[in-house]
Amino acid sequence: MRDLVEIGMGRTARRTYELDDIDIVPSRRTRSSQEVSTAWQLDAYRFEIPVLAHPTDALVSPSFAIELGKRGGLGVINGEGLWGRHADVEAKLAELVALAESGEVDAPIRKLQELHAAPLQPGLLAAAVAQVREAGVTAAVRVSPQNARVLTPLLLDAGIDLLVVHGTIISAEHVAQGDSEPLNLKTFISELDVPVVAGGVSDHRTALHLMRTGAAGVIVGYGSTEDATATREVLGIGVPMATAIADAAAARRDYLDETGGRYVHVIADGDITSSGDLAKAIACGADAAVLGAPLAVAAEAPGGGWYWPSVAAHPSVPRGALLPVSFGDRPSLDKVLTGPSDDPFGSLNFVGGLRRSMAKSGYSDLKEFQKVGLTVRA
C-alpha cells in the first residue's frame, strides 16, 4: 500500500524517502571483508567496483577515465563536453577555475556556457575515445537524447564500448521540436551493436518503459542532492533516492518476469556523498552508483579541486554551480576509492566502506546485499 499524504483538499502526495532517511540492518551472520566481492557485470563488461564517474568535464578527462578504469570503475566522457570542442581543454579549465576562485557567482557559468558554445570537432572527440581504448579500459561516452541520433555514428566509428544516453529526466520517446522525428529509444537501441545505459528516471513506470527499450542499464536520479546541482531549485523536480532506487529495482523484477530472465542494471545517481550512502544505495536495489563531487576531490580529476555537473553548462537553463570540493592537498584516486582513510565520516575509502558494510551484514556479493534489511528513521 502506497503511503499517501493529503496536502490539501482533493490533493494527495506520496511519502518518499532519501538515503539519509534509512539505515541498514545487519543479519545474524558476519564475515570478513576480504571475502566480499564488489564486482558487477554490464553486458559483456565486468567491473570490479560499482562506481561510475559523472560525465562532467570537471571530473572525466580521457586520462581520468583511464585511471578509474584501471581501478575497476567506469569513467564516462561527456560527448557534448569540452574534450570534443577544444584542443587545449586543460588551459580552458584553468581559466574557468580562476574565475571561480575570484568569488564571482555568475561569471564562471557564463564562461562555461561560452566554452560549450564552441562547435563539436569530431576529430577531437574520436581522439579522446581512442586514448581510453588504447589504454585497455572500457570506453563509455554520454550523449543527450536531443543529440543521440547525430553523435552516435561518430562515436561508433571512434570505437566506444558503451553508450550512455543521459538527461535530467528521460523517457522512452523523446519528442523533438518542429517537424523533426522524435527519438524512439527502442528503435534506436535495437539498431546499435553496443550496449546502452539510459536515464535518469525517478519512478517505477518510467524505469520499466526504459527497460523495455532494450537498455542494458537504467540510471535513477540526477545527482539531485549534491550541492552543485540545482535541478530542484530551477525545475522544481526532486528525486528521493531511496524510494526511486527501490521503485526501479521493482521494475527490474517485473521486467525479469516479463522477459523470462533479462536482467537490467539499476544505476543510482544522486544523494551519495559517503561510503555509507553508497552502501545504502546498493541495499535499496542499485547495482552500481554514479559519483560526482566525491570523486572530484581526487588529485587526478581535471577540475583542480572544483566540481560542476554537466547540466551547469546548459545554454539557457543552467542547473548547477561551480563549487570547491577540496582545499589544499588533494587525495589520490586510490585513497578516495580504497583508502586508507583518515576521514571519520566516509568521504574516503568508498569501496572499503561498502565492503565493510556488506561484511558486517553477512553478505558476500552485491546482488545478495540487495536483500539486506532496512529501517526508516522516525
Coordinates of C-alpha atoms in Angstrom, one line a residue:
M1 CA 0.0 0.0 0.0
R2 CA 1.4 3.4 -1.0
D3 CA 1.8 5.9 1.8
L4 CA -0.3 8.8 0.7
V5 CA -0.5 12.1 2.5
E6 CA -3.2 14.7 1.9
I7 CA -1.5 18.0 1.2
G8 CA -4.8 19.9 0.6
M9 CA -8.4 19.2 -0.2
G10 CA -8.5 16.7 -3.1
R11 CA -4.7 16.7 -3.5
T12 CA -2.5 13.9 -2.2
A13 CA 1.2 13.1 -2.5
R14 CA 3.2 10.0 -1.9
R15 CA 5.5 9.9 1.1
T16 CA 9.0 9.1 -0.2
Y17 CA 12.5 8.6 1.4
E18 CA 16.0 9.8 0.8
L19 CA 19.0 7.6 1.5
D20 CA 19.6 9.6 4.7
D21 CA 16.1 8.5 6.0
I22 CA 17.0 4.8 6.1
D23 CA 19.6 2.5 7.7
I24 CA 20.9 -0.9 7.0
V25 CA 20.1 -3.7 9.5
P26 CA 22.8 -6.4 9.8
S27 CA 21.8 -10.0 9.8
R28 CA 22.8 -12.7 12.4
R29 CA 25.8 -13.6 10.3
T30 CA 29.0 -11.6 9.7
R31 CA 32.0 -12.3 7.6
S32 CA 35.5 -11.0 6.8
S33 CA 35.5 -8.1 4.3
Q34 CA 38.2 -9.9 2.5
E35 CA 35.6 -12.5 1.4
V36 CA 33.3 -9.8 -0.1
S37 CA 33.1 -9.1 -3.9
T38 CA 32.1 -5.7 -5.2
A39 CA 32.2 -6.9 -8.8
W40 CA 29.3 -6.5 -11.3
Q41 CA 28.9 -7.0 -15.0
L42 CA 27.1 -4.8 -17.5
D43 CA 26.5 -6.8 -20.7
A44 CA 30.0 -8.1 -21.7
Y45 CA 31.9 -5.7 -19.5
R46 CA 33.0 -6.7 -15.9
F47 CA 33.8 -4.0 -13.3
E48 CA 35.5 -4.7 -10.0
I49 CA 33.8 -1.8 -8.2
P50 CA 30.3 -0.4 -8.6
V51 CA 31.4 3.1 -9.3
L52 CA 30.8 5.3 -12.4
A53 CA 32.0 8.8 -12.7
H54 CA 29.5 11.6 -13.6
P55 CA 30.1 12.7 -17.2
T56 CA 31.3 16.2 -16.5
D57 CA 34.5 17.9 -17.7
A58 CA 35.3 18.8 -14.1
L59 CA 35.8 15.1 -13.5
V60 CA 36.2 12.9 -16.5
S61 CA 39.0 13.6 -18.9
P62 CA 40.4 10.7 -21.0
S63 CA 43.2 10.3 -18.5
F64 CA 40.8 10.2 -15.5
A65 CA 38.6 7.6 -17.3
I66 CA 41.8 5.5 -17.8
E67 CA 42.8 5.8 -14.2
L68 CA 39.3 4.9 -12.9
G69 CA 39.1 2.1 -15.4
K70 CA 42.3 0.6 -14.2
R71 CA 40.9 0.5 -10.7
G72 CA 37.8 -1.4 -11.8
G73 CA 35.3 1.5 -12.2
L74 CA 33.9 3.3 -15.3
G75 CA 34.6 6.9 -16.3
V76 CA 32.0 8.3 -18.7
I77 CA 33.2 11.1 -21.0
N78 CA 30.7 13.8 -21.9
G79 CA 30.4 13.5 -25.6
E80 CA 29.0 17.0 -25.8
G81 CA 31.6 18.5 -23.4
L82 CA 34.9 20.3 -23.8
W83 CA 37.0 17.3 -24.8
G84 CA 35.2 17.3 -28.2
R85 CA 35.2 21.1 -28.6
H86 CA 38.7 22.4 -27.6
A87 CA 42.2 21.1 -28.3
D88 CA 43.5 22.8 -25.1
V89 CA 41.0 21.8 -22.5
E90 CA 43.4 21.9 -19.6
A91 CA 44.0 25.6 -20.3
K92 CA 40.3 26.3 -20.7
L93 CA 39.6 24.6 -17.4
A94 CA 42.4 26.7 -15.7
E95 CA 40.6 29.9 -16.9
L96 CA 37.3 28.6 -15.6
V97 CA 38.8 27.7 -12.2
A98 CA 40.5 31.1 -11.9
L99 CA 37.1 32.8 -12.5
A100 CA 35.5 30.6 -9.8
E101 CA 38.3 31.3 -7.4
S102 CA 37.7 35.1 -7.8
G103 CA 34.4 34.7 -6.0
E104 CA 32.1 35.8 -8.8
V105 CA 28.9 33.9 -8.8
D106 CA 27.6 34.2 -12.4
A107 CA 30.9 34.7 -14.3
P108 CA 32.0 31.0 -14.2
I109 CA 28.6 29.8 -15.5
R110 CA 28.8 32.4 -18.4
K111 CA 32.3 31.2 -19.2
L112 CA 31.2 27.6 -19.1
Q113 CA 28.3 28.3 -21.5
E114 CA 30.8 30.2 -23.7
L115 CA 33.2 27.2 -23.8
H116 CA 30.3 24.8 -24.6
A117 CA 29.1 27.1 -27.4
A118 CA 32.2 26.2 -29.5
P119 CA 31.3 23.7 -32.2
L120 CA 32.0 20.0 -31.7
Q121 CA 35.0 18.8 -33.6
P122 CA 34.7 15.1 -34.5
G123 CA 38.4 14.5 -34.6
L124 CA 38.9 15.7 -31.0
L125 CA 36.1 13.5 -29.7
A126 CA 37.4 10.5 -31.6
A127 CA 40.9 11.1 -30.2
A128 CA 39.6 11.2 -26.7
V129 CA 37.8 7.8 -27.2
A130 CA 40.9 6.3 -28.8
Q131 CA 43.1 7.4 -25.9
V132 CA 40.8 5.4 -23.5
R133 CA 40.5 2.4 -25.7
E134 CA 44.3 2.2 -26.3
A135 CA 44.8 2.0 -22.5
G136 CA 42.8 -1.2 -22.5
V137 CA 39.8 0.0 -20.4
T138 CA 36.1 0.3 -21.2
A139 CA 35.4 3.4 -23.3
A140 CA 32.0 5.0 -22.4
V141 CA 30.6 8.2 -23.7
R142 CA 27.5 10.2 -22.7
V143 CA 25.1 11.9 -25.2
S144 CA 21.9 13.7 -24.6
P145 CA 18.6 12.4 -26.0
Q146 CA 18.4 15.5 -28.2
N147 CA 21.8 14.8 -29.9
A148 CA 22.0 11.0 -29.7
R149 CA 21.0 10.4 -33.3
V150 CA 23.6 12.8 -34.6
L151 CA 26.5 11.9 -32.4
T152 CA 26.2 8.1 -32.1
P153 CA 27.5 7.2 -35.6
L154 CA 30.6 9.3 -34.9
L155 CA 31.1 7.6 -31.5
L156 CA 30.6 4.1 -33.0
D157 CA 33.3 4.9 -35.6
A158 CA 35.6 6.0 -32.8
G159 CA 35.2 2.6 -31.2
I160 CA 33.1 3.2 -28.0
D161 CA 32.3 0.1 -25.9
L162 CA 29.2 1.6 -24.1
L163 CA 26.8 4.4 -24.9
V164 CA 25.1 6.4 -22.2
V165 CA 22.0 8.3 -23.2
H166 CA 21.6 10.7 -20.2
G167 CA 19.4 13.6 -19.5
T168 CA 17.9 15.2 -16.3
I169 CA 14.7 13.4 -17.0
I170 CA 14.5 10.9 -19.8
S171 CA 11.6 8.9 -21.4
A172 CA 11.3 6.0 -23.8
E173 CA 10.4 8.5 -26.6
H174 CA 12.0 12.0 -26.8
V175 CA 9.6 14.4 -28.6
A176 CA 11.6 17.0 -30.5
Q177 CA 10.6 20.5 -31.6
G178 CA 9.1 21.2 -35.0
D179 CA 8.8 18.6 -37.7
S180 CA 11.9 16.6 -36.7
E181 CA 11.4 12.9 -35.9
P182 CA 11.3 12.0 -32.2
L183 CA 13.9 9.8 -30.7
N184 CA 12.3 6.4 -30.1
L185 CA 14.8 4.7 -27.8
K186 CA 13.6 1.2 -28.6
T187 CA 14.2 1.6 -32.3
F188 CA 17.4 3.5 -31.7
I189 CA 18.9 0.8 -29.3
S190 CA 17.9 -2.1 -31.5
E191 CA 20.0 -0.7 -34.3
L192 CA 23.2 -0.5 -32.2
D193 CA 25.9 -3.1 -31.7
V194 CA 26.9 -1.6 -28.3
P195 CA 25.0 -1.8 -25.0
V196 CA 23.2 1.4 -24.0
V197 CA 22.7 2.8 -20.5
A198 CA 19.8 5.3 -20.3
G199 CA 18.5 7.7 -17.7
G200 CA 17.6 9.5 -15.5
V201 CA 14.3 8.3 -14.1
S202 CA 12.6 8.6 -10.8
D203 CA 9.7 6.2 -10.8
H204 CA 8.7 2.6 -11.5
R205 CA 6.7 3.2 -14.7
T206 CA 9.4 5.2 -16.5
A207 CA 12.1 2.8 -15.4
L208 CA 10.1 -0.2 -16.7
H209 CA 9.5 1.7 -20.0
L210 CA 13.2 2.3 -20.4
M211 CA 14.0 -1.4 -19.7
R212 CA 11.6 -2.3 -22.5
T213 CA 13.6 -0.3 -24.9
G214 CA 16.4 -2.8 -24.6
A215 CA 18.7 -0.7 -22.4
A216 CA 21.3 -2.7 -20.6
G217 CA 21.2 -0.3 -17.6
V218 CA 18.9 2.4 -16.3
I219 CA 20.1 5.5 -14.4
V220 CA 18.0 6.5 -11.4
G221 CA 18.2 10.2 -10.3
Y222 CA 20.4 13.0 -11.5
G223 CA 22.7 13.9 -8.7
S224 CA 19.8 15.7 -7.0
T225 CA 21.2 16.4 -3.6
E226 CA 24.8 17.3 -4.5
D227 CA 25.2 21.0 -3.5
A228 CA 26.4 21.8 -7.0
T229 CA 23.2 20.6 -8.7
A230 CA 20.2 22.9 -8.7
T231 CA 17.5 21.0 -10.6
R232 CA 15.1 21.2 -7.7
E233 CA 15.5 24.9 -7.4
V234 CA 15.3 25.6 -11.2
L235 CA 12.7 23.0 -12.3
G236 CA 11.0 22.1 -9.0
I237 CA 11.8 18.4 -9.7
G238 CA 13.3 16.3 -7.0
V239 CA 14.2 12.6 -6.7
P240 CA 14.0 10.9 -3.3
M241 CA 16.8 8.4 -4.0
A242 CA 15.9 5.6 -1.5
T243 CA 12.4 5.4 -2.9
A244 CA 13.4 5.9 -6.5
I245 CA 16.0 3.1 -6.4
A246 CA 13.6 0.7 -4.7
D247 CA 10.9 1.5 -7.4
A248 CA 13.4 0.9 -10.2
A249 CA 14.5 -2.3 -8.6
A250 CA 10.8 -3.4 -8.5
A251 CA 10.6 -2.5 -12.2
R252 CA 13.7 -4.7 -12.8
R253 CA 11.9 -7.6 -11.1
D254 CA 8.8 -7.1 -13.1
Y255 CA 10.8 -6.9 -16.4
L256 CA 12.8 -10.0 -15.4
D257 CA 9.5 -11.9 -15.1
E258 CA 8.1 -10.3 -18.2
T259 CA 11.0 -11.4 -20.4
G260 CA 11.8 -14.7 -18.7
G261 CA 15.2 -13.7 -17.4
R262 CA 16.6 -10.5 -18.9
Y263 CA 18.3 -8.5 -16.2
V264 CA 18.6 -4.7 -16.5
H265 CA 21.1 -3.0 -14.2
V266 CA 19.9 -0.1 -11.9
I267 CA 22.5 2.6 -11.5
A268 CA 21.9 5.2 -8.8
D269 CA 22.8 8.9 -9.5
G270 CA 22.4 11.3 -6.6
D271 CA 22.3 11.7 -2.8
I272 CA 25.6 9.7 -2.5
T273 CA 28.3 11.6 -0.7
S274 CA 29.8 9.0 1.6
S275 CA 30.6 5.3 1.7
G276 CA 27.6 4.7 3.8
D277 CA 25.4 6.3 1.2
L278 CA 26.9 4.0 -1.4
A279 CA 26.1 1.0 0.7
K280 CA 22.5 2.1 1.3
A281 CA 22.0 2.7 -2.5
I282 CA 23.1 -0.9 -3.2
A283 CA 20.9 -2.1 -0.3
C284 CA 17.9 -0.4 -1.9
G285 CA 18.5 -2.3 -5.1
A286 CA 21.1 -0.5 -7.1
D287 CA 23.8 -2.5 -8.9
A288 CA 26.2 0.5 -9.1
A289 CA 26.3 4.2 -8.5
V290 CA 27.3 7.4 -10.2
L291 CA 29.7 9.6 -8.2
G292 CA 30.4 13.2 -8.9
A293 CA 31.8 15.6 -6.3
P294 CA 33.1 12.7 -4.1
L295 CA 35.5 11.7 -7.0
A296 CA 36.3 15.3 -8.0
V297 CA 38.4 15.7 -4.9
A298 CA 40.9 13.3 -6.3
A299 CA 44.3 14.7 -7.5
E300 CA 43.7 13.0 -10.9
A301 CA 40.4 14.9 -11.5
P302 CA 40.9 17.8 -14.1
G303 CA 38.7 20.3 -12.2
G304 CA 41.5 21.4 -9.9
G305 CA 39.5 20.9 -6.7
W306 CA 36.3 22.3 -8.2
Y307 CA 33.2 20.5 -9.3
W308 CA 30.2 21.2 -11.5
P309 CA 27.6 18.9 -13.0
S310 CA 27.2 18.6 -16.8
V311 CA 23.8 20.5 -16.6
A312 CA 25.7 23.6 -15.4
A313 CA 26.6 24.4 -19.0
H314 CA 23.1 24.4 -20.4
P315 CA 22.9 27.5 -22.7
S316 CA 19.5 28.8 -21.4
V317 CA 18.6 27.0 -18.2
P318 CA 21.8 26.1 -16.3
R319 CA 21.1 23.9 -13.3
G320 CA 24.3 23.8 -11.3
A321 CA 27.2 25.8 -9.9
L322 CA 30.9 25.6 -9.6
L323 CA 31.7 24.6 -6.1
P324 CA 35.0 23.9 -4.4
V325 CA 35.3 20.3 -3.2
S326 CA 38.9 20.3 -1.9
F327 CA 41.2 22.8 -0.2
G328 CA 44.9 22.3 -0.1
D329 CA 46.4 18.9 -0.8
R330 CA 44.0 16.6 -2.7
P331 CA 43.9 12.8 -2.0
S332 CA 44.8 10.3 -4.7
L333 CA 42.1 8.5 -6.6
D334 CA 43.3 5.3 -4.8
K335 CA 42.7 6.9 -1.4
V336 CA 39.2 8.1 -2.4
L337 CA 38.3 4.6 -3.6
T338 CA 40.1 2.2 -1.5
G339 CA 41.9 4.1 1.2
P340 CA 43.5 4.1 3.7
S341 CA 41.2 6.8 5.1
D342 CA 41.8 9.3 7.8
D343 CA 38.3 10.8 7.5
P344 CA 35.8 9.5 10.1
F345 CA 32.8 10.4 8.0
G346 CA 33.1 8.2 4.9
S347 CA 34.4 10.7 2.3
L348 CA 37.4 8.5 1.6
N349 CA 37.7 4.7 1.0
F350 CA 34.3 4.4 -0.6
V351 CA 34.8 0.9 -1.7
G352 CA 36.3 -0.1 1.6
G353 CA 33.3 1.3 3.5
L354 CA 31.0 -0.6 1.2
R355 CA 32.9 -3.9 1.6
R356 CA 32.9 -3.5 5.4
S357 CA 29.1 -2.8 5.4
M358 CA 28.5 -5.9 3.3
A359 CA 30.7 -8.0 5.6
K360 CA 29.1 -6.7 8.8
S361 CA 25.7 -7.5 7.3
G362 CA 26.8 -11.0 6.3
Y363 CA 26.6 -10.7 2.5
S364 CA 29.3 -11.7 0.1
D365 CA 28.3 -10.0 -3.2
L366 CA 26.3 -7.0 -4.4
K367 CA 23.2 -8.9 -5.6
E368 CA 22.9 -10.7 -2.2
F369 CA 23.4 -7.4 -0.4
Q370 CA 20.3 -6.0 -2.2
K371 CA 18.3 -8.3 0.1
V372 CA 19.6 -6.8 3.4
G373 CA 17.1 -5.5 5.9
L374 CA 16.3 -1.7 6.1
T375 CA 14.7 0.6 8.7
V376 CA 13.2 4.0 8.3
R377 CA 14.2 6.7 10.8
A378 CA 11.2 8.1 12.8

